[in-house]
Short mmCIF file of C-alpha atoms and ligand atoms in Angstrom, two decimals:
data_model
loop_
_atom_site.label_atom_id
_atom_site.label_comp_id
_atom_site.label_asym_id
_atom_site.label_seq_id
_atom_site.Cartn_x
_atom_site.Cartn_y
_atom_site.Cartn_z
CA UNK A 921 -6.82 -2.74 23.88
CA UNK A 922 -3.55 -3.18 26.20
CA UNK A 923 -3.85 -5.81 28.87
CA UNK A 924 -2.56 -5.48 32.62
CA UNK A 925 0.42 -7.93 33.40
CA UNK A 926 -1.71 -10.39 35.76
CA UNK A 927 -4.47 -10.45 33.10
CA UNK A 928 -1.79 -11.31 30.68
CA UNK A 929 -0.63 -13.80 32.44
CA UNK A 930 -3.98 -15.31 33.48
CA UNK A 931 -4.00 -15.67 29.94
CA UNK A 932 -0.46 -17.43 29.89
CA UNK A 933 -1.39 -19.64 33.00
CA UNK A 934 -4.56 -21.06 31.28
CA UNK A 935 -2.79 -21.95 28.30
CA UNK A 936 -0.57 -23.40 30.14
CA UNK A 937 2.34 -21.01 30.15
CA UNK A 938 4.17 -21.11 33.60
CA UNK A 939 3.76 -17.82 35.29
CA UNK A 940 5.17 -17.19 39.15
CA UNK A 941 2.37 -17.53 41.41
CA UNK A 942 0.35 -14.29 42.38
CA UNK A 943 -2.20 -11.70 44.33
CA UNK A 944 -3.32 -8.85 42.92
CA UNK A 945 -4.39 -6.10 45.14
CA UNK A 946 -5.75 -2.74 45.57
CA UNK A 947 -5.51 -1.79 49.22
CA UNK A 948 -2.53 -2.31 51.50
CA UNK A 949 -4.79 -4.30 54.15
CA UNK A 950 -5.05 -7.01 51.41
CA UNK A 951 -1.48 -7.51 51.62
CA UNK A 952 -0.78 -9.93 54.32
CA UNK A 953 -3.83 -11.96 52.89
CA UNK A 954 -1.85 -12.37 49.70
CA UNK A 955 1.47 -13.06 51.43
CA UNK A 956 -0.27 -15.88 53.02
CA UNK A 957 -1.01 -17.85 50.43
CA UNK A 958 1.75 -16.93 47.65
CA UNK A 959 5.11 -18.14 48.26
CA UNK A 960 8.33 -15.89 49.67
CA UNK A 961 10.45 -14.39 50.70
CA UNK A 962 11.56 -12.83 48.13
CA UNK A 963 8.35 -11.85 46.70
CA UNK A 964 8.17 -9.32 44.00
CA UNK A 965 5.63 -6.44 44.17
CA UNK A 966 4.73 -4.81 40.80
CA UNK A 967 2.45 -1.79 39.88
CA UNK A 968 0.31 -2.80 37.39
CA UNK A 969 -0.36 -0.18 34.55
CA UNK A 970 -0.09 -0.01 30.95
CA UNK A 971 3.56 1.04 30.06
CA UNK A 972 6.75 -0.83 30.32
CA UNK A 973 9.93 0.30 31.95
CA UNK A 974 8.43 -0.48 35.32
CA UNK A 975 11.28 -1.65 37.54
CA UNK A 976 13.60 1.17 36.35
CA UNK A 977 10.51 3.75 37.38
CA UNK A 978 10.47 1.54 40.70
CA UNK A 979 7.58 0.02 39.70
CA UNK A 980 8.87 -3.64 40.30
CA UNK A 981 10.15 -4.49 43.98
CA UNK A 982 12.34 -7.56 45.00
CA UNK A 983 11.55 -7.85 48.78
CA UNK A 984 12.53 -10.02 51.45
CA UNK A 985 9.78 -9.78 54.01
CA UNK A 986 6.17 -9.04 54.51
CA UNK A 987 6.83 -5.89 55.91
CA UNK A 988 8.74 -4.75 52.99
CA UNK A 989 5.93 -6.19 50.80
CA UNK A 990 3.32 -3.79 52.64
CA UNK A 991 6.04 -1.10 52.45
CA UNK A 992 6.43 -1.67 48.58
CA UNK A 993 2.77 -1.79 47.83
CA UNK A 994 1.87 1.79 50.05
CA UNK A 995 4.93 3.16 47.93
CA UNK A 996 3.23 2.54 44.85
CA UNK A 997 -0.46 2.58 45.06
CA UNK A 998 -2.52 5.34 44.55
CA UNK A 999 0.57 7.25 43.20
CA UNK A 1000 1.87 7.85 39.75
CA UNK A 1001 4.71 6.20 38.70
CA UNK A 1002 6.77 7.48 35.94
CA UNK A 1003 8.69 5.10 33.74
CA UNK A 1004 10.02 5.83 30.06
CA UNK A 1005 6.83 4.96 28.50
CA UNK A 1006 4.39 6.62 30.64
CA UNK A 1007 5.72 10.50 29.84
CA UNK A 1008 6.64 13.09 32.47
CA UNK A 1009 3.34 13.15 34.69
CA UNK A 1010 3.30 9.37 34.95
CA UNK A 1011 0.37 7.16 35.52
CA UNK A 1012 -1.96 6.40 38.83
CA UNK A 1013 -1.40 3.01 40.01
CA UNK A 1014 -4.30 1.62 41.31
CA UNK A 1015 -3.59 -1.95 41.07
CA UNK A 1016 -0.41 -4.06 42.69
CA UNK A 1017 0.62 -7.57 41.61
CA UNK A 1018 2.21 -9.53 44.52
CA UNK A 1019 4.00 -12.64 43.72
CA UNK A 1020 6.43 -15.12 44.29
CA UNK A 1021 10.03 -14.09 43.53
CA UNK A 1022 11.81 -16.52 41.62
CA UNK A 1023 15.72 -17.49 41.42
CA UNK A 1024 16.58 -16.08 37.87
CA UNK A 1025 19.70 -17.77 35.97
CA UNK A 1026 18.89 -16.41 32.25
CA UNK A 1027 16.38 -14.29 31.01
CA UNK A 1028 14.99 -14.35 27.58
CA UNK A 1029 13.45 -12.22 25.14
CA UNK A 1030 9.92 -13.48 23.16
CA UNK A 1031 6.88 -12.23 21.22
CA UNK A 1032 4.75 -12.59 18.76
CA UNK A 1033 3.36 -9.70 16.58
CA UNK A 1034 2.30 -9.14 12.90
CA UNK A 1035 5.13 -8.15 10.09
CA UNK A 1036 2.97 -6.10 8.46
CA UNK A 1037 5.36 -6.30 5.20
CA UNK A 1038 5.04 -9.88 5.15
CA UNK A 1039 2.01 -9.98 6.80
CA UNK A 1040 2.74 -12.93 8.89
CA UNK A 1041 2.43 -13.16 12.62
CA UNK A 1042 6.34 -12.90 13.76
CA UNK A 1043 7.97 -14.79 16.74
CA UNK A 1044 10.62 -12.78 17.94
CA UNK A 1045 13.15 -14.87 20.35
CA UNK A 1046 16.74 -12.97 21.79
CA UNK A 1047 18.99 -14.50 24.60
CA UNK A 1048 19.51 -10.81 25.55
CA UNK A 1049 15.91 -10.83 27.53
CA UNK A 1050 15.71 -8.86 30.59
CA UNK A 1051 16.85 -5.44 28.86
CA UNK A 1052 14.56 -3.14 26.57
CA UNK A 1053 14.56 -4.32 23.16
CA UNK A 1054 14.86 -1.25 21.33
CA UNK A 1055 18.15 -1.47 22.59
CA UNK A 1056 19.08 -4.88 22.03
CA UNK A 1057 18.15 -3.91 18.75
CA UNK A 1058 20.32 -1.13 18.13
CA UNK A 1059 23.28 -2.35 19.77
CA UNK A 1060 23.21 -6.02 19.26
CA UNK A 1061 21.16 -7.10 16.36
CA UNK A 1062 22.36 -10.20 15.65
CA UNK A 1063 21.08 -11.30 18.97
CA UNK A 1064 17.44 -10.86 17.53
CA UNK A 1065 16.28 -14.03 15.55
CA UNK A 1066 12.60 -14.02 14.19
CA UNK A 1067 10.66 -16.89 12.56
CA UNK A 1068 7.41 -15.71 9.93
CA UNK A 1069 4.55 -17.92 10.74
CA UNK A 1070 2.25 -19.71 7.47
CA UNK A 1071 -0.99 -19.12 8.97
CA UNK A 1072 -1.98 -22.46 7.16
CA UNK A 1073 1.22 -23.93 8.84
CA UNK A 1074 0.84 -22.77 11.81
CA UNK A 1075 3.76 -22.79 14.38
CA UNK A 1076 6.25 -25.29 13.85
CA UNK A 1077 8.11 -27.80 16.07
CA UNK A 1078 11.19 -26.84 13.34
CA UNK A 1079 10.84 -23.06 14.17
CA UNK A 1080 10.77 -23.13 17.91
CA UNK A 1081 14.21 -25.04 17.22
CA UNK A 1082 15.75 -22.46 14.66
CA UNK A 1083 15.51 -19.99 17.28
CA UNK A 1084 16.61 -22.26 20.24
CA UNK A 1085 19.15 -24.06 18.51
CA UNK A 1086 21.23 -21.00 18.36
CA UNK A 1087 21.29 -19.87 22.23
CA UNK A 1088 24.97 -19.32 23.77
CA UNK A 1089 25.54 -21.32 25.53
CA UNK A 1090 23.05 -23.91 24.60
CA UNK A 1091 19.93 -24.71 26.86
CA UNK A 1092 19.69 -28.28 28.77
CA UNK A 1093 17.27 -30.67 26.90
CA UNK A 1094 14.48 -30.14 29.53
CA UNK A 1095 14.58 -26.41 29.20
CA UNK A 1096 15.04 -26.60 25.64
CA UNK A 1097 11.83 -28.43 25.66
CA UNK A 1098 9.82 -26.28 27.99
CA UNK A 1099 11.15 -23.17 25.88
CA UNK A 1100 9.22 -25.00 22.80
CA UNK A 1101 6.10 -25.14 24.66
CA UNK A 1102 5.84 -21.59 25.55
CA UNK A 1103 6.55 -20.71 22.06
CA UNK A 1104 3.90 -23.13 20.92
CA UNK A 1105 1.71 -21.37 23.62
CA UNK A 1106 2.25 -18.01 22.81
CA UNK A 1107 1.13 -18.48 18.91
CA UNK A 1108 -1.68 -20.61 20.23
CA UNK A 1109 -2.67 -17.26 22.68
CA UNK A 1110 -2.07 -14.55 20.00
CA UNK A 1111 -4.13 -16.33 17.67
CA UNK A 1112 -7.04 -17.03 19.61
CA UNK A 1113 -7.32 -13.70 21.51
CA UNK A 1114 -6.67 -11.74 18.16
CA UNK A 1115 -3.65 -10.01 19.86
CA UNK A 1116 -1.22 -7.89 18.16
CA UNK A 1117 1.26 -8.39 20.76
CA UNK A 1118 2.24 -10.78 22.76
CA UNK A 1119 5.36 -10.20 24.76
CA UNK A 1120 6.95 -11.98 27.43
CA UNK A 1121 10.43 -9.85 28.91
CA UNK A 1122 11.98 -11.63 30.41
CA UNK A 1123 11.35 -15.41 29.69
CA UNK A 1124 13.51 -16.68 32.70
CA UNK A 1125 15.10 -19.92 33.45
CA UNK A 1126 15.28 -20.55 37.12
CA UNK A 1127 18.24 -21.63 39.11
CA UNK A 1128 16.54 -25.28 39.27
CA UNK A 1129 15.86 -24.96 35.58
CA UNK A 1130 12.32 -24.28 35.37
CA UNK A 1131 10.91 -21.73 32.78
CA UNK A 1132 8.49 -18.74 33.85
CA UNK A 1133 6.69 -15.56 32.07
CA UNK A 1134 8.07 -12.84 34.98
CA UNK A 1135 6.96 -10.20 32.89
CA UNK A 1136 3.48 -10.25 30.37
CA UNK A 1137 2.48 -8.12 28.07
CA UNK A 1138 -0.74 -8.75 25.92
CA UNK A 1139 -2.47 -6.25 23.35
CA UNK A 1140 -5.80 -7.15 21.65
CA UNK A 1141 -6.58 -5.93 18.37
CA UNK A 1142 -9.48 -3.26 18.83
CA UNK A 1143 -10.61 -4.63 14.99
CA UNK A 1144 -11.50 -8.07 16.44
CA UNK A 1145 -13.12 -7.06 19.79
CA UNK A 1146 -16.75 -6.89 18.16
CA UNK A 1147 -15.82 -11.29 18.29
CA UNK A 1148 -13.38 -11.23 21.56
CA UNK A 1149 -16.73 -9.94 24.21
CA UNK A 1150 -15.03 -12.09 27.22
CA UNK A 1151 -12.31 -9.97 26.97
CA UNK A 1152 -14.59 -6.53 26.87
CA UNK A 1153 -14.05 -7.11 30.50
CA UNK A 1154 -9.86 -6.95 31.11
CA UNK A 1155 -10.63 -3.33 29.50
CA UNK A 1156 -9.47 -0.78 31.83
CA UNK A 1157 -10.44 2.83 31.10
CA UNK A 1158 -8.62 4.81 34.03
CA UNK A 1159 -5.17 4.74 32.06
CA UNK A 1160 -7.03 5.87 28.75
CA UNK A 1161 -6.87 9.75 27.98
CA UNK A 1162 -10.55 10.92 28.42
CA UNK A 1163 -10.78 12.83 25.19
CA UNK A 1164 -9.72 9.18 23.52
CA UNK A 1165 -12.36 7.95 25.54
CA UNK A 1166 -14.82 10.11 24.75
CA UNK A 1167 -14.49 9.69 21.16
CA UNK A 1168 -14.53 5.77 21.28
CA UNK A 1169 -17.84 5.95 22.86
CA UNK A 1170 -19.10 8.09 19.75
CA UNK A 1171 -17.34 5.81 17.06
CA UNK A 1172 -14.87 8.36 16.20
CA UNK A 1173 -10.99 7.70 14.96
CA UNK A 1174 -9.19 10.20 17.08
CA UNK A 1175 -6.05 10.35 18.63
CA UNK A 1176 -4.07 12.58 20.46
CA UNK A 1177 -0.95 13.44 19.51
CA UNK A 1178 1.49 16.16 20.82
CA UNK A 1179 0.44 19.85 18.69
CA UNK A 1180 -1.36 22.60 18.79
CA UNK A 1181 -3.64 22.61 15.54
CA UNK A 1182 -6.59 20.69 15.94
CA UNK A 1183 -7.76 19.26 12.99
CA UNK A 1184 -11.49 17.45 11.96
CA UNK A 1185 -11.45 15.40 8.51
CA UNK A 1186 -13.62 13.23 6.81
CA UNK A 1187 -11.48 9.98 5.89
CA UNK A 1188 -8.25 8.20 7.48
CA UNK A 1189 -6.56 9.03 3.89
CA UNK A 1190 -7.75 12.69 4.08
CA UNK A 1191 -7.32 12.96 7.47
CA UNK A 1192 -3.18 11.60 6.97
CA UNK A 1193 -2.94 14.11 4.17
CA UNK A 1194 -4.38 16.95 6.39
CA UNK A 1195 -1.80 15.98 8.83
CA UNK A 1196 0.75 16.19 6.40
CA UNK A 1197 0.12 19.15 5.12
CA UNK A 1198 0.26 20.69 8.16
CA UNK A 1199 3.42 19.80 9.18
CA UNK A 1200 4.46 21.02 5.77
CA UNK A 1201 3.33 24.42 6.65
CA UNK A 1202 5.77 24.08 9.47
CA UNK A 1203 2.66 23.56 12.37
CA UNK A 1204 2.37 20.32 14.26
CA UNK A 1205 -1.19 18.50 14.68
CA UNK A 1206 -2.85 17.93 17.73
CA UNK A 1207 -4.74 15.37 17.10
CA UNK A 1208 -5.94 12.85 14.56
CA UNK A 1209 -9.70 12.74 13.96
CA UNK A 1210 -11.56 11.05 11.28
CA UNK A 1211 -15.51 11.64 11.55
CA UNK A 1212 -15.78 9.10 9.22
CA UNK A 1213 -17.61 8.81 5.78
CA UNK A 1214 -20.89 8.52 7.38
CA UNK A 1215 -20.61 10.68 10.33
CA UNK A 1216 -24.26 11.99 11.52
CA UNK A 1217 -24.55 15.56 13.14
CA UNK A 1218 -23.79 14.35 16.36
CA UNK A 1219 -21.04 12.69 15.58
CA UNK A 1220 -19.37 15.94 14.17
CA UNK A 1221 -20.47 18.11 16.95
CA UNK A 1222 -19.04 15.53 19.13
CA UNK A 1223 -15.88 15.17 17.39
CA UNK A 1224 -15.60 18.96 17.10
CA UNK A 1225 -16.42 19.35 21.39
CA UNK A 1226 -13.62 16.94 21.42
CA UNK A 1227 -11.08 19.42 19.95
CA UNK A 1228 -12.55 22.78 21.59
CA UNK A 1229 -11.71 20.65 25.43
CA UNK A 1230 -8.12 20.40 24.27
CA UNK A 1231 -6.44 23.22 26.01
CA UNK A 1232 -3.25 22.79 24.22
CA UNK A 1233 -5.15 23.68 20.47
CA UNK A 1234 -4.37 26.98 19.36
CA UNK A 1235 -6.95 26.97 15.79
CA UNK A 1236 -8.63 24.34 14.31
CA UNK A 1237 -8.96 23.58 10.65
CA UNK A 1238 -11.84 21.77 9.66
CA UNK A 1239 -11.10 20.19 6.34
CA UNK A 1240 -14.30 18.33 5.06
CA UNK A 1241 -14.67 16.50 1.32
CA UNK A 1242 -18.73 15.86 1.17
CA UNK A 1243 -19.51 12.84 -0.08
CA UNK A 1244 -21.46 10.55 1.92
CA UNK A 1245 -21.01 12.87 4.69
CA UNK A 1246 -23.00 16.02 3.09
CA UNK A 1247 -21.27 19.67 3.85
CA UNK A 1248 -24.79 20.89 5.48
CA UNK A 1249 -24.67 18.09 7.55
CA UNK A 1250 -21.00 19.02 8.68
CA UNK A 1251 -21.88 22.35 9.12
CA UNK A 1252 -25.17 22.04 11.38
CA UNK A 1253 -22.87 19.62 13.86
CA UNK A 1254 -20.43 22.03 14.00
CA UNK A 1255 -22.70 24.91 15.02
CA UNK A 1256 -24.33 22.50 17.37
CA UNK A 1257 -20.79 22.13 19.49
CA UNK A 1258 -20.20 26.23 18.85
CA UNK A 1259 -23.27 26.80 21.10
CA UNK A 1260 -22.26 24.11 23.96
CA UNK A 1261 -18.79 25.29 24.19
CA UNK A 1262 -16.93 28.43 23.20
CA UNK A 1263 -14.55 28.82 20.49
CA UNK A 1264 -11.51 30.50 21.87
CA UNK A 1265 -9.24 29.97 18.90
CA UNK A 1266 -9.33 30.89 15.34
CA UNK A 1267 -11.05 28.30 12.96
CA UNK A 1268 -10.20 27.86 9.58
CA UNK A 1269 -13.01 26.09 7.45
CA UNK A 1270 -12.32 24.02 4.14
CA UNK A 1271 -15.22 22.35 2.18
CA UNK A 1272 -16.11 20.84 -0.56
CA UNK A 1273 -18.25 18.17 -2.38
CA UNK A 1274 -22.06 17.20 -1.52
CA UNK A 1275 -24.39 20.28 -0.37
CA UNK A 1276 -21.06 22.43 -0.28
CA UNK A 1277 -23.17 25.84 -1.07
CA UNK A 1278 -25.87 24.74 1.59
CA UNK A 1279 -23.19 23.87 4.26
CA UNK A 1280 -21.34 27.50 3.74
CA UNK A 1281 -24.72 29.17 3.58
CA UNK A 1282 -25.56 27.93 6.87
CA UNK A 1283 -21.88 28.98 8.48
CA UNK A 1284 -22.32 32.23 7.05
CA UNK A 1285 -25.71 32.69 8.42
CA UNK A 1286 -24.59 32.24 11.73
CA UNK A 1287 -22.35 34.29 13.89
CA UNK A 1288 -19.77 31.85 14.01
CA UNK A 1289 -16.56 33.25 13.30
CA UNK A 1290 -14.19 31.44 10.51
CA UNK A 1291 -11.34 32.14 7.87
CA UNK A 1292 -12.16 29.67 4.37
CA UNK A 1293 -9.86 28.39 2.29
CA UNK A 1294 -9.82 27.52 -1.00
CA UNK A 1295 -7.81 24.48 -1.03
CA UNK A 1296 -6.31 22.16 1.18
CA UNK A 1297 -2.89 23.99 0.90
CA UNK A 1298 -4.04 27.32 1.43
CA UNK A 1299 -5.89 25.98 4.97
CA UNK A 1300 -2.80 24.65 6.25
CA UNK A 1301 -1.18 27.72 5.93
CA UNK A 1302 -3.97 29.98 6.98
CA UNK A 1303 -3.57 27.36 10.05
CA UNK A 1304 0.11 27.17 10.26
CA UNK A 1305 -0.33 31.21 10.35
CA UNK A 1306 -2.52 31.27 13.26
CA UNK A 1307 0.29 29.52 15.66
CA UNK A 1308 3.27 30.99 14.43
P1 GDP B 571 9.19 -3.94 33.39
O1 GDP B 571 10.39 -3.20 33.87
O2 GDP B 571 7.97 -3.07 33.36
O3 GDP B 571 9.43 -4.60 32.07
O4 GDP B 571 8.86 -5.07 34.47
P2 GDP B 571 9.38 -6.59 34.62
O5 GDP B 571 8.26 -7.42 35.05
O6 GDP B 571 10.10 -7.03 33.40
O7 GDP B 571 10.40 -6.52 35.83
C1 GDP B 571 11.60 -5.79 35.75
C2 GDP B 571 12.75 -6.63 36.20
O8 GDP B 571 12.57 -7.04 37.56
C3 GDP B 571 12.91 -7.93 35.44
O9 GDP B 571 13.62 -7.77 34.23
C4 GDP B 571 13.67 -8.79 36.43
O10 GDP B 571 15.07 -8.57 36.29
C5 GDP B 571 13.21 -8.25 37.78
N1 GDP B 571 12.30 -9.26 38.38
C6 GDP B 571 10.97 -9.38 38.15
N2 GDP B 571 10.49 -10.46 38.82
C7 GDP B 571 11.53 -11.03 39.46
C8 GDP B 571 11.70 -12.18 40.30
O11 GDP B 571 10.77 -12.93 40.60
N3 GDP B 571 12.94 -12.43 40.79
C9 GDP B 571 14.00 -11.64 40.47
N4 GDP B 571 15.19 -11.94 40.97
N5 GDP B 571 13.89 -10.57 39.68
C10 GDP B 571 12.68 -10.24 39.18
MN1 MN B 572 9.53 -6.49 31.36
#
């Protein structure tokens, strides 16, 4: 679950991270309200969705008086704004940050998130903040230092000074020490939030040497929510794609990726393999969607509705292995979402394992329309086939 920036850095600000003083709002008569009380000129006005590359996209302002700040804010709310991240059609900004602008002298790079292959949380520090990282990373990757942290350890005094002991040129003692708090912070926020990122680009030191978050970036692990219920709340569902969010309501792994074959499996490691062996067939998936081992008949004919909305599918393979989920099971849901919604495209059916005879019986019976395969390999081609 991605985080806004000012919930982010409500987050920061209680944990005692400095953050610039702000106003969120969502109508441009709120503006001179929040001018009021948060300090400028400059103040900085930012659209607040989930994808970085804002102020390239336009979606982060440096303005000099209020009526710029009312200008800024009726520029950007209510519209999309496209950035790098957010894909041709953009996103619909419905929420504005407005905040004090601050006197930048250096800006920093810092996160945490988990090295999976060492399975450590990761603090990631560069003096080459400001920029995107992917390119700091390609172009400069010495300027990247990283510090594993021993979850029995915890974060240590000695690592926040491995990574600023290093900076060119060095950091005065007082920001050298208020760099070590935020450090200490951010570990101390992605470990009780259960975040898988915690980013903060750019990490600025001010003219007057003072240290502020400008930028926030949190992401909660959707694993640990079920223990995480205060932050149920920061969830905002207008930037999610409504097939995505249709499926999370039913409990179903999908996600939407950028082909034409829709696919339903039983089984993450199925479901990977049916994706695989699609490509292989020279066809690109639409979507990922695991029913799951214990998927009930609605959650099938769900998950199958799910795929027949998705204008861009051109056939569907449905590519079950009974086990716990039994084939007549399968086959009843999917007959269930064949009489709510039309099937437009050719459907190619694969099953095996528990109640398979019962489950083709009753696809047979009906006056669905299907090609079956045999095998796994011969369904990705009968799919591949359809598109090509
Ligand atoms: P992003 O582009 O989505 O990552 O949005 P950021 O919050 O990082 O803002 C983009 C850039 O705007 C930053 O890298 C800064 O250079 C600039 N910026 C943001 N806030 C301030 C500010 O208070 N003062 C100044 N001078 N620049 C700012
Ligand atoms: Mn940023």
């Amino acid at each position: 679950m991605k985080l806004h920036e000012f919930q982010a850095k409500d987050i920061f600000r209680k944990s005692g991270t400095p953050v610039p003083d702000g106003q969120l709002v969502t109508a441009s008569d709120q503006v001179s309200k929040a001018t009021q009380v948060i300090n400028g000129p400059p103040w900085v006005v930012k659209a607040q969705v989930h994808a970085g590359g804002r102020g390239k996209g336009g979606g982060v302002k440096v303005v000099q008086s209020t009526y710029d700040v009312v200008v800024a804010t009726e520029a950007m709310l209510g519209k999309p704004l496209v950035t790098k991240q957010t894909g041709p059609d953009g996103v619909a900004v419905n929420q504005v940050l407005i905040e004090e602008g601050v006197e930048i002298d250096r800006e920093f790079y810092l996160s945490m998130v988990v090295d999976r292959s060492m399975a450590m949380p990761t603090m990631i520090f560069s003096q080459a903040g400001g920029m995107e990282i992917e390119e700091v990373a390609a172009k400069t990757p010495d300027l990247i230092l990283k510090e594993h942290v021993n979850p029995i350890t915890g974060w240590l005094p000695s690592q926040a000074g491995n990574l600023i002991y290093k900076l060119d040129p060095p950091a005065p003692p007082e920001v050298r020490k208020s760099l070590m708090a935020v450090m200490a912070n951010v570990y101390k926020v992605f470990l009780n939030n259960d975040c898988s990122l915690v980013e903060i680009n750019p990490l600025v030191i001010t003219k007057d040497g003072k240290v502020f978050a400008v930028d926030a970036k949190i992401t909660i692990d959707d694993n640990a929510l079920f223990r995480q219920k205060a932050l149920l709340d920061l969830d905002d569902p207008r930037e999610k794609d409504p097939l995505e969010l249709q499926a999370e309501k039913y409990n179903l792994n999908y996600i939407r990726l950028d082909g034409n074959i829709g696919a339903m499996v039983n089984g993450a490691g199925l479901a990977m393999a049916t994706m695989d062996v699609i490509k292989m067939a020279g066809a690109e998936p639409a979507n990922f969607l695991d029913v799951g081992g214990g998927a009930n008949e609605e959650m099938i004919s769900k998950g199958f509705e799910i795929i027949l909305q998705d204008r861009r599918v051109k056939a569907i393979l449905i590519n079950i292995f009974g086990g716990i989920l039994r084939c007549d099971v399968l086959a009843r849901g999917v007959l269930a979402a064949a009489k709510k919604k039309r099937i437009r495209v050719p459907l190619i059916v694969r099953l095996e394992g528990t109640n398979v005879e019962e489950g083709r019986k009753i696809l047979q019976n009906s006056d669905l329309k299907f090609l079956v395969a045999k095998d796994l390999a011969e369904a990705a081609e009968l799919v591949a086939k359809q598109v090509s």
